[in-house]
Amino acid sequence: MGFPSGVKSNQRGGSCCTTSAMGEFKVHRVRFFDYMPSAIRALAFNQQNETMAVARMDGAVEIFLCSDRFFQGKIIPGREQCGIEGLTWVGERLFSAGLNGQITEYDLTNQRVKYTIDAYGGPIWAITGNQEGTHLAVGCEDGTVKLFAANEDKIQFERNLDRQKGRIISLSWHPSGSKIAAGMIDMIQIFNVETGQSIHRMLTDRGTSRSKECMVWCVVYLSDGTVISGDSGGMVKMWNDHTGTLIKSHNVSKCDVLALSVSQKEDSFVAGTSEGFVVQFQFISSVLEKNDKEWVRTRTFRNHTHDVRAVAEITTAVVSGGMDTQLVVRPLLDKIEVKSSASALQKIIFPHRSLVSCARKAGLMLFQYPGHLELWRLGESEGQGIPGSSLLVKKNPEKLLHLKVKGEDHIRCSAVSPCGEWIAYSTNSSLGLYRLHCDNNNISITKISKIPKVLSSAKLCFSSDSSHLFSASTQSSVHVVSLSQSGCKLVGTLKPKSGSHQAIHLLAASEDGKWLASANSDHEVHVYNLHTKELHCTVPIYSSAVSAMAIHPETNCLFMMHADQRMFEFSIERKQYTDWSRLVQRNGLHYIWLERDTPCLNVMFNPQNPSHVILHDTYMFCIIDKSLPLPDVKTQFLNQLTLKSLPKEKRKSHSHAFKVCKTFREMLHVELMSDQSLVVVERPLVDISTQLPAPIKQKKFAT
């Protein structure tokens, strides 16, 4: 048994023949999905439920579960011309504000915008909530700090603090809620919240360039009255709010300090710079055996290539993001007691849900971009070739359709039917359904105009025979829509008995058309009987989110991968875990498998070998052979090269269930097509980096 090795591919996509644990099959290495992640603009950490909210430049907001391997639990798509400048939690509620002058609250249950209101102060540069969770403050272009009361249903404008002559660039509440620090051009203002008056004005030094304004990009207000600021001169400064004087300053960058974040205990803070590095300061004694503490620069993290626009120091790590689009989780090893996967650097680049859908029976691929969809036909190759070789492309991949979405909302999810005749997509405000007509090389498309009004989906899925569309709705319910030449018709709604209000993020339909499984943000997995339209069973709840799942075409067993890299196999008909699944739980999984830092994105099965389960994440492709023994702690996990070097008669005794392949570059999607060819959609990071704006040039040694 071998795996793809030394496979060559055309930069714009191609086909190759190779050998794997499944036997010989063709691999289409696809690189013409020009997915480009959006830059990160703001971060907001919620200490209560250990979630990190991430705002991107395209207006999208993502919720990461910090205690569940930073799994991307929720995604709220962006909108055109809807840039976000700031993000803040008020209790369990999430708010954002931007240069359009509007404040937005999000419905995190249904993963959409709840409402938007205008602050009437021009562009908003900063937003922050007080620790009590009662008020919001926003800093506006017109020089006002506006206070809003966080009422139960909606925020309400309360009053303005003293108006200033310049824009308010940054804000921070004192933990007591009695004062607010506001960063401006060339100064920091301290406001008394009760009176609304400015009680201190602290002037910043412009440094050597007297003609250049000093922008105070970020401020943090500590319990002891210390105000920490970061500015466009590359300075981090500590101020005394009682006297309005400068305590100390640190020159940390030749360019701007763009973001600050303090730890919950206020004993350390981090600063993000436009040079791409993050600096940590700790409140310690600079001299041994000396009791007097001060802020000392202790560490510098260089994990970004571009501006670091946002930082957050959480319990055991520093989280940062910026123009290079990567969310970096840098563990603080002095705060981690036991070495585990939590002590490894983690870079999150791609969404934890697939942006690619394949028509397995038609050889088509649907690519989801924020504002449009692209439908492609796979290329064709000549002959069979030998394992590991590249095949000549007889017919190049062909772009069949470019479908632009109307309106300002970005696409939330999309799907193409297995037969390739139906395309569906949804935004926060609408659902689109189209029928494709292929006449030789002529492609035409018909929009289905009469769609049931109840359809608005967080997840879409077609039945294996393309006769039905499943649309995940609110409160964990699923609408079942029948498809025909005349259009579509709502034929039923599947509802769980749990009463969960959380949105569904995964759907899986069985090959025989009898079963449908759904997974929601409460970690619930429900299985429905599509013949009776009733709930059949609920899988026991596991503590980690489901990242991928599928129903086996022969056994009708549901195979689930979780964010913590653990796996379960559940017999739908017997309503219990399978014997193999129980064996996995008893023996445990190999530590190398468990320490992977990207979740599995797809589960597939090979009809020619029912004992094989096919998985992939961003960096690896894996086939689990359930007929082979599980690897134990002492087993060499990545053993493909070792097996190749052994004689055939000895390989079986050294084999184990996991066959891992790392031949391919960063993968967005892998799909096994009906003709037994494998589609691997790659998006190498080097291709993304070439599309980024040029970073700030840094002088290096001997240059």
XYZ file of C-alpha atoms in Angstrom:
703
model
C 0.000 0.000 0.000
C 1.381 3.365 -0.969
C 0.348 6.978 -0.959
C 0.690 9.811 -3.464
C 4.313 10.849 -3.660
C 6.285 13.007 -6.050
C 3.116 14.046 -7.801
C 3.548 16.998 -10.142
C 0.772 19.387 -11.044
C 0.082 22.319 -13.271
C -0.233 25.604 -11.368
C -3.731 26.101 -12.774
C -4.836 22.548 -12.129
C -4.248 19.174 -13.684
C -4.707 15.408 -13.328
C -2.297 12.820 -12.093
C -2.327 9.093 -11.587
C -1.164 7.683 -8.292
C -1.429 4.774 -5.896
C -2.908 4.881 -2.409
C -4.302 2.556 0.206
C -7.451 2.488 -1.919
C -5.597 1.185 -4.929
C -4.877 3.135 -8.084
C -6.896 6.270 -8.791
C -6.568 9.598 -10.536
C -6.035 12.734 -8.521
C -7.181 16.096 -9.904
C -4.952 18.687 -8.256
C -7.045 21.832 -8.524
C -5.445 25.237 -8.008
C -7.809 27.522 -9.873
C -9.971 28.392 -6.860
C -8.473 31.812 -6.115
C -9.807 32.005 -2.576
C -8.466 35.049 -0.754
C -9.110 35.380 2.987
C -9.886 38.862 4.251
C -7.571 40.741 6.622
C -8.349 40.741 10.347
C -9.412 44.118 11.726
C -10.510 43.525 15.335
C -10.589 40.928 18.120
C -12.789 40.694 21.215
C -12.360 38.005 23.881
C -15.275 36.948 26.091
C -13.846 35.669 29.369
C -17.171 34.225 30.542
C -17.628 31.652 27.784
C -14.050 31.597 26.416
C -14.963 32.673 22.905
C -12.997 34.933 20.590
C -14.838 37.186 18.146
C -12.862 38.091 15.018
C -13.891 40.891 12.642
C -12.503 40.940 9.110
C -12.079 43.772 6.646
C -14.953 42.490 4.471
C -17.373 42.876 7.392
C -17.531 39.178 8.332
C -17.525 38.208 12.022
C -16.306 34.797 13.193
C -16.655 33.189 16.620
C -13.844 30.878 17.725
C -14.196 28.473 20.658
C -10.952 28.982 22.601
C -11.547 25.953 24.858
C -12.263 23.701 21.846
C -8.979 23.973 19.901
C -10.020 27.389 18.554
C -12.671 25.782 16.381
C -14.551 28.289 14.232
C -17.972 27.674 15.735
C -19.942 30.442 14.028
C -19.612 32.665 10.974
C -21.652 35.788 10.234
C -20.990 36.792 6.594
C -20.056 40.356 5.761
C -21.692 42.908 3.483
C -20.412 45.145 0.723
C -19.093 48.526 1.958
C -19.438 47.397 5.584
C -15.964 47.687 7.100
C -15.614 47.133 10.844
C -13.294 49.270 13.003
C -14.087 47.893 16.438
C -15.657 44.914 18.187
C -16.752 44.509 21.802
C -18.700 42.205 24.101
C -21.321 43.490 26.515
C -22.007 40.441 28.656
C -23.030 37.724 26.178
C -23.926 40.263 23.475
C -21.590 41.221 20.624
C -21.417 44.668 18.999
C -19.370 46.216 16.204
C -18.960 49.698 14.739
C -17.328 51.093 11.638
C -16.602 54.035 9.390
C -20.161 53.943 8.026
C -21.158 55.528 11.365
C -23.339 52.601 12.433
C -23.426 50.304 15.454
C -24.396 46.674 14.836
C -25.581 44.026 17.287
C -25.341 40.388 16.214
C -27.803 37.544 16.663
C -25.266 34.874 17.577
C -27.890 32.135 17.836
C -29.011 32.470 14.217
C -25.648 33.857 13.057
C -26.860 37.075 11.457
C -27.082 40.815 12.076
C -29.761 41.524 14.679
C -30.092 45.264 13.987
C -28.057 48.317 12.992
C -28.456 51.880 14.277
C -26.791 55.153 13.288
C -24.796 56.913 16.019
C -25.091 60.286 14.207
C -21.491 61.240 14.860
C -19.929 60.440 11.494
C -17.475 57.554 11.090
C -16.947 55.525 14.276
C -13.310 54.749 15.092
C -13.703 52.910 18.390
C -16.281 50.970 20.411
C -16.026 49.527 23.922
C -18.326 48.183 26.631
C -18.034 48.573 30.397
C -17.335 45.581 32.634
C -20.780 45.726 34.231
C -22.344 45.074 30.825
C -24.685 48.058 31.104
C -23.270 50.584 28.626
C -21.476 51.013 25.314
C -19.229 53.911 24.360
C -18.307 54.834 20.783
C -15.703 57.336 19.576
C -16.749 59.370 16.556
C -15.250 61.529 13.817
C -17.094 64.617 15.106
C -15.160 64.555 18.404
C -17.862 63.039 20.578
C -17.820 60.027 22.850
C -21.383 58.733 22.778
C -22.839 56.575 25.545
C -25.518 53.970 24.840
C -27.487 52.004 27.432
C -27.501 48.260 26.723
C -31.220 47.615 27.215
C -32.552 44.068 26.975
C -33.894 44.288 23.417
C -31.836 47.085 21.888
C -29.223 49.674 22.786
C -30.474 53.231 23.315
C -28.577 56.508 23.026
C -28.125 58.107 26.428
C -25.836 61.147 26.099
C -22.593 62.633 24.756
C -19.493 63.304 26.811
C -17.784 66.705 26.355
C -17.239 67.256 22.642
C -13.612 67.592 21.501
C -12.070 69.331 18.494
C -10.585 66.219 16.884
C -11.768 62.711 16.115
C -11.865 60.073 18.868
C -9.569 57.281 17.660
C -9.506 54.833 20.589
C -11.390 54.216 23.836
C -11.054 52.264 27.076
C -13.277 52.162 30.182
C -11.762 52.157 33.642
C -12.735 48.759 35.211
C -14.916 50.638 37.746
C -16.908 52.189 34.906
C -16.489 55.694 36.340
C -13.964 57.020 33.789
C -13.116 56.631 30.103
C -9.760 57.200 28.391
C -9.945 58.456 24.801
C -7.029 58.425 22.380
C -6.984 61.296 19.875
C -4.515 63.140 17.647
C -1.587 64.361 19.803
C -3.417 63.731 23.104
C -5.345 61.474 25.472
C -8.469 62.739 27.233
C -9.772 61.329 30.518
C -13.539 61.710 30.968
C -15.647 61.484 34.099
C -18.558 59.335 32.935
C -21.047 60.689 35.474
C -20.491 64.386 34.677
C -19.403 63.895 31.075
C -16.553 66.352 31.586
C -12.913 65.988 30.604
C -10.824 65.870 33.795
C -7.339 65.432 32.260
C -5.697 66.135 28.929
C -2.380 64.342 28.430
C -0.309 65.555 25.475
C 1.783 63.115 23.472
C 5.223 63.972 22.114
C 5.518 64.028 18.320
C 9.151 62.976 18.590
C 11.708 63.908 15.929
C 9.081 64.607 13.256
C 7.398 67.686 14.694
C 5.292 68.254 11.584
C 3.752 64.759 11.722
C 0.654 64.242 13.868
C 0.831 61.617 16.604
C -2.156 59.273 16.325
C -3.028 57.497 19.584
C -4.263 54.274 17.965
C -4.981 52.358 21.164
C -5.454 52.874 24.908
C -5.922 50.541 27.871
C -7.175 51.726 31.285
C -5.961 49.742 34.330
C -7.550 49.442 37.787
C -4.740 51.392 39.513
C -5.352 54.410 37.284
C -2.557 53.708 34.816
C -3.400 54.486 31.199
C -1.323 52.659 28.586
C -1.239 54.064 25.052
C 0.172 53.013 21.686
C 0.759 55.574 18.956
C 1.904 56.234 15.404
C 5.394 57.115 16.627
C 6.003 53.496 17.649
C 5.781 54.355 21.354
C 4.076 52.527 24.213
C 3.519 54.962 27.078
C 2.262 54.659 30.654
C 0.347 57.588 32.144
C -0.907 58.482 35.635
C -4.586 59.453 35.478
C -4.474 61.172 38.890
C -1.843 63.694 37.894
C -2.216 63.502 34.101
C 1.532 62.950 33.722
C 3.711 60.514 31.797
C 5.217 57.716 33.935
C 7.371 55.940 31.367
C 7.664 55.405 27.630
C 9.048 52.545 25.514
C 10.052 52.789 21.874
C 8.926 49.397 20.535
C 8.665 50.027 16.778
C 9.993 52.244 14.016
C 6.414 52.507 12.789
C 2.973 52.406 14.449
C 1.747 50.607 17.556
C -1.737 49.661 16.388
C -3.254 47.523 19.153
C -3.031 46.823 22.883
C -4.507 44.169 25.153
C -4.056 43.583 28.876
C -4.358 40.279 30.748
C -7.249 39.727 33.147
C -4.932 39.985 36.165
C -3.385 43.184 34.720
C 0.109 41.785 35.238
C 1.016 41.748 31.549
C -0.055 43.295 28.254
C 0.792 42.937 24.565
C 1.208 45.491 21.772
C 0.760 44.823 18.052
C 2.849 46.805 15.575
C 2.716 47.672 11.881
C 6.079 45.916 11.446
C 4.346 42.580 12.043
C 5.573 41.708 15.517
C 3.875 41.580 18.918
C 5.644 42.832 22.046
C 4.822 41.615 25.547
C 5.299 43.696 28.705
C 5.109 42.308 32.242
C 4.646 44.082 35.559
C 7.676 42.753 37.412
C 10.724 43.828 39.396
C 13.474 44.778 36.993
C 16.091 44.021 39.672
C 16.230 40.724 41.570
C 15.043 40.809 45.188
C 13.557 44.260 44.677
C 9.914 44.760 45.609
C 9.251 47.791 43.425
C 7.537 46.611 40.239
C 7.431 48.304 36.886
C 6.413 47.543 33.302
C 9.277 45.695 31.611
C 9.453 44.606 27.984
C 9.994 40.834 28.157
C 9.225 39.094 24.842
C 8.814 39.758 21.138
C 6.741 37.436 18.937
C 7.418 37.515 15.198
C 4.619 35.460 13.665
C 3.185 37.944 11.146
C 4.486 39.377 7.880
C 2.258 42.479 7.837
C 0.499 44.966 10.157
C -0.839 43.451 13.384
C -4.179 45.236 13.626
C -5.590 43.394 16.652
C -4.255 41.560 19.718
C -5.841 39.820 22.703
C -4.063 38.364 25.708
C -6.230 35.533 27.000
C -5.727 33.065 29.850
C -2.886 31.010 28.374
C -2.049 32.601 25.016
C -1.619 35.737 22.943
C -3.969 35.912 19.959
C -3.182 38.281 17.098
C -4.337 39.072 13.589
C -3.866 41.601 10.838
C -3.238 42.241 7.173
C -1.663 38.822 6.489
C -5.160 37.324 7.219
C -3.856 34.719 9.704
C -5.222 34.340 13.210
C -2.179 33.417 15.294
C -2.511 31.748 18.704
C 0.814 32.006 20.529
C 0.783 30.016 23.804
C 2.346 31.571 26.893
C 4.303 28.559 28.104
C 4.770 29.982 31.606
C 0.961 29.829 32.033
C 0.519 26.263 30.733
C 0.987 23.581 33.393
C 0.924 20.458 31.198
C 2.504 20.252 27.757
C -0.182 19.343 25.197
C -1.622 20.534 21.895
C -2.475 23.765 23.732
C 1.234 24.539 24.064
C 1.896 24.585 20.303
C 1.771 27.642 18.049
C -1.406 27.656 15.972
C -2.088 29.586 12.772
C -5.664 29.632 11.495
C -5.781 30.525 7.810
C -8.803 28.892 6.193
C -12.447 28.650 7.318
C -13.349 25.515 9.257
C -16.106 24.795 6.719
C -15.750 23.977 3.066
C -16.197 26.642 0.390
C -16.227 23.956 -2.320
C -19.083 21.688 -3.368
C -18.709 18.879 -5.923
C -21.229 17.324 -8.296
C -19.751 13.842 -7.891
C -21.703 12.275 -10.751
C -21.135 15.112 -13.222
C -17.494 16.029 -12.612
C -18.324 19.613 -11.637
C -17.072 21.876 -8.834
C -18.794 24.892 -7.287
C -16.512 27.526 -5.714
C -17.962 29.974 -3.195
C -16.574 33.528 -3.120
C -18.066 36.283 -0.918
C -20.094 37.881 -3.725
C -20.317 35.245 -6.462
C -20.196 31.542 -7.342
C -18.121 29.810 -10.001
C -18.970 26.457 -11.590
C -16.097 24.526 -13.192
C -15.818 21.284 -15.117
C -12.845 19.084 -14.280
C -10.173 18.511 -16.898
C -9.503 15.206 -18.634
C -6.214 13.353 -18.980
C -4.736 10.943 -21.485
C -4.178 7.277 -20.652
C -3.492 5.681 -17.279
C 0.201 6.252 -16.644
C 2.169 4.735 -13.796
C 1.609 5.428 -10.088
C 3.117 8.751 -9.018
C 3.407 10.160 -12.532
C 1.772 13.226 -14.070
C -0.634 12.644 -16.910
C -0.916 14.850 -19.975
C -4.033 16.976 -19.889
C -6.253 16.133 -22.851
C -8.906 18.703 -21.958
C -8.313 21.688 -19.687
C -10.615 22.523 -16.787
C -13.438 24.754 -18.005
C -15.262 27.560 -16.243
C -18.952 27.079 -17.032
C -20.673 29.707 -14.928
C -20.088 32.927 -13.003
C -23.127 33.654 -10.839
C -23.099 37.059 -9.134
C -25.284 37.535 -6.092
C -27.625 40.525 -6.083
C -27.668 42.857 -3.105
C -25.030 43.726 -0.518
C -25.069 40.530 1.559
C -22.222 38.060 1.123
C -22.901 34.373 0.504
C -23.438 32.315 3.626
C -23.427 28.804 2.137
C -23.848 27.084 -1.228
C -24.192 23.628 -2.804
C -24.363 21.923 -6.191
C -26.442 18.750 -6.593
C -24.643 15.421 -7.254
C -26.108 15.307 -10.783
C -24.893 18.857 -11.488
C -28.335 20.180 -12.476
C -29.114 22.294 -9.392
C -27.267 25.117 -7.625
C -28.439 26.642 -4.351
C -26.981 29.409 -2.206
C -28.122 31.539 0.688
C -27.291 34.934 2.159
C -28.577 36.431 5.392
C -31.569 37.848 3.536
C -32.405 35.413 0.736
C -32.048 31.949 -0.780
C -31.367 31.396 -4.474
C -32.134 28.202 -6.404
C -31.126 27.651 -10.035
C -31.468 24.849 -12.561
C -28.693 24.198 -15.060
C -29.324 23.075 -18.634
C -26.384 21.533 -20.507
C -26.740 21.063 -24.268
C -23.378 19.853 -25.552
C -21.105 22.821 -24.769
C -23.951 25.298 -24.280
C -24.840 26.115 -20.675
C -28.037 27.904 -19.708
C -29.438 28.615 -16.271
C -32.965 29.126 -14.990
C -33.734 30.841 -11.699
C -36.520 29.229 -9.673
C -38.669 32.218 -8.837
C -41.281 30.660 -6.551
C -39.339 29.615 -3.454
C -41.106 28.988 -0.120
C -40.699 32.100 2.038
C -39.593 30.127 5.093
C -36.332 29.128 3.389
C -33.253 31.000 4.622
C -30.386 28.709 5.348
C -27.219 28.411 7.399
C -26.441 25.129 5.632
C -27.629 23.534 2.358
C -27.446 19.919 1.230
C -28.879 17.897 -1.670
C -30.057 14.287 -1.507
C -27.855 11.749 -3.290
C -30.380 11.379 -6.141
C -30.712 15.208 -6.422
C -34.492 14.999 -5.909
C -34.545 16.975 -2.657
C -32.868 20.016 -1.122
C -32.363 20.196 2.644
C -32.241 23.701 4.069
C -31.166 24.229 7.686
C -33.362 26.830 9.357
C -33.697 28.534 12.750
C -34.056 26.628 16.025
C -32.155 23.619 14.643
C -34.941 22.689 12.232
C -34.485 21.514 8.626
C -36.838 22.229 5.720
C -37.226 19.485 3.106
C -37.841 20.753 -0.437
C -38.719 18.491 -3.381
C -37.209 19.443 -6.745
C -38.749 18.886 -10.177
C -38.640 20.356 -13.673
C -41.528 22.640 -12.770
C -39.771 24.064 -9.682
C -39.643 23.290 -5.970
C -42.106 22.544 -3.188
C -41.795 22.474 0.603
C -42.768 18.951 1.672
C -41.869 18.939 5.353
C -39.929 20.385 8.273
C -37.761 18.307 10.567
C -37.601 19.514 14.169
C -35.584 18.210 17.148
C -37.187 17.604 20.528
C -34.305 19.173 22.435
C -35.649 22.705 22.091
C -32.249 24.016 20.969
C -32.309 27.418 19.280
C -28.804 27.112 17.843
C -28.149 27.146 14.102
C -27.146 24.000 12.221
C -23.661 24.027 10.681
C -23.512 20.502 9.193
C -25.911 18.254 7.263
C -25.326 14.711 5.984
C -27.749 12.696 3.840
C -27.596 8.922 3.370
C -27.048 7.369 -0.060
C -30.359 5.457 0.068
C -32.368 8.626 0.757
C -33.723 7.395 4.104
C -31.662 9.305 6.671
C -30.530 12.873 7.333
C -28.176 13.915 10.128
C -27.744 17.480 11.410
C -25.211 19.001 13.824
C -25.687 22.322 15.626
C -23.670 24.721 17.790
C -24.929 23.057 20.994
C -22.964 19.940 19.882
C -26.260 18.132 19.256
C -26.430 15.598 16.405
C -29.958 14.624 15.351
C -30.851 11.870 12.868
C -34.167 12.054 10.975
C -36.099 9.422 9.044
C -36.872 11.096 5.712
C -39.632 8.588 4.893
C -41.654 9.424 8.017
C -40.292 13.013 8.390
C -39.719 12.342 12.092
C -36.783 12.397 14.489
C -35.258 8.911 14.621
C -32.605 9.382 17.321
C -30.132 11.782 18.895
C -26.445 10.922 19.210
C -25.058 11.259 22.773
C -23.674 14.775 23.185
C -19.890 15.058 23.183
C -18.006 18.016 24.671
C -16.305 19.048 21.406
C -17.967 20.459 18.280
C -18.540 18.249 15.220
C -16.246 19.451 12.418
C -17.224 16.909 9.721
C -19.588 13.954 9.343
C -21.012 11.570 6.756
C -23.262 8.490 6.554
C -21.723 5.269 5.215
C -23.459 4.239 1.933
C -23.686 0.535 2.882
C -23.921 0.299 6.665
C -25.803 3.598 7.290
C -23.426 4.328 10.153
C -22.776 7.980 10.927
C -19.061 8.808 11.133
C -18.274 12.015 13.049
C -15.036 13.964 13.448
C -14.770 16.487 16.275
C -12.716 19.631 16.738
C -10.547 17.894 19.360
C -9.566 15.317 16.649
C -11.553 12.483 18.220
C -13.859 10.313 16.116
C -17.066 8.375 16.683
C -19.035 5.922 14.553
C -22.748 5.624 15.355
C -25.106 2.960 14.010
C -28.260 4.805 12.961
C -30.404 1.688 12.728
C -29.257 0.289 16.097
C -29.134 3.750 17.748
C -25.777 3.063 19.399
C -22.038 3.383 18.850
C -20.498 0.645 16.720
C -18.095 -1.951 18.087
C -15.238 -0.292 16.195
C -16.101 3.088 17.742
C -16.095 1.544 21.226
C -12.711 -0.020 20.470
C -11.339 3.408 19.531
C -12.641 4.909 22.788
C -11.110 2.094 24.851
C -7.706 2.133 23.178
C -7.496 5.876 22.514
C -5.943 7.589 19.503
C -2.267 8.140 18.787
C -0.849 11.361 20.255
C 0.435 12.507 16.841
C -3.120 12.347 15.497
C -4.551 14.200 18.488
C -1.942 16.986 18.354
C -2.909 18.123 14.832
C -4.016 21.754 14.960
C -6.529 21.944 12.080
C -9.909 20.183 12.192
C -11.038 17.578 9.672
C -13.195 19.240 7.011
C -14.705 16.271 5.170
C -15.538 12.585 5.669
C -15.864 10.249 2.667
C -16.173 6.537 1.940
C -14.846 4.384 -0.863
C -17.624 2.193 -2.341
C -14.977 -0.260 -3.582
C -13.658 -0.818 -0.069
C -16.318 -0.397 2.659
C -13.788 -0.655 5.506
C -12.044 2.571 4.444
C -12.883 6.027 5.814
C -11.323 8.987 4.002
C -10.599 12.244 5.905
C -8.711 15.445 5.319
C -7.733 18.646 7.075
C -5.735 21.603 5.752
C -2.386 19.805 5.754
C -3.041 16.076 5.471
C -5.129 13.484 3.684
C -5.857 10.257 5.594
C -7.400 6.856 4.950
C -8.474 4.856 7.989
C -8.631 1.140 7.304
C -10.930 -0.241 9.995
C -9.826 -3.806 9.224
C -6.320 -3.074 10.515
C -5.244 -2.690 14.183
C -5.194 0.735 15.798
C -1.742 2.227 16.447
C -0.671 2.359 20.088
C 1.649 4.879 21.723
C 4.779 2.913 20.777
C 3.749 2.479 17.133
C 5.438 4.553 14.440
C 2.421 6.607 13.336
C 3.744 8.116 10.084
C 5.072 4.832 8.726
C 4.595 5.030 4.959
C 8.296 5.268 4.102
C 9.093 2.433 6.502
C 6.470 0.181 4.884
C 7.836 0.932 1.424
C 11.286 -0.229 2.482
C 9.991 -3.580 3.772
C 9.371 -6.685 1.669
C 5.698 -7.191 0.790
C 5.308 -10.217 3.086
C 6.406 -8.159 6.132
C 4.332 -5.056 5.475
C 1.096 -6.375 6.903
C 2.582 -7.086 10.326
C 3.881 -3.499 10.511
C 0.708 -1.852 9.172
C -1.876 -0.015 11.238
C -5.250 1.606 10.510
C -4.061 5.167 9.771
C -2.493 5.968 6.390
C -1.539 9.643 6.318
C -0.447 11.522 3.196
C 1.159 14.980 3.286
C 2.013 15.203 -0.411
C -0.469 17.958 -1.174
C -0.187 21.646 -0.386
C -2.675 23.464 1.864
C -6.072 21.928 1.070
C -9.456 23.642 0.993
C -11.392 20.541 -0.052
C -11.022 16.869 -0.982
C -13.793 14.863 -2.653
C -14.034 11.313 -4.029
C -15.970 11.445 -7.301
C -18.266 8.743 -8.686
C -15.635 7.671 -11.245
C -13.213 6.908 -8.367
C -11.072 9.967 -9.137
C -10.049 12.189 -6.267
C -10.425 15.975 -6.404
C -7.934 17.853 -4.223
C -8.488 21.622 -4.127
C -5.225 23.228 -3.035
C -4.585 26.836 -2.055
C -0.847 27.172 -1.315
C -0.071 29.890 1.202
C 2.594 31.288 -1.111
C -0.160 32.084 -3.636
C -2.100 33.989 -0.965
C 0.976 35.907 0.203
C 1.715 37.120 -3.339
C -1.713 38.800 -3.419
C -1.197 40.663 -0.148
C -0.094 44.305 -0.157
C 3.629 44.838 0.301
C 4.703 44.767 3.967
C 6.682 47.568 5.569
C 10.306 47.193 4.511
C 12.575 46.279 7.382
C 16.332 46.752 7.269
C 18.066 43.427 7.822
C 21.598 42.700 8.916
C 24.259 43.288 6.229
C 21.778 44.756 3.736
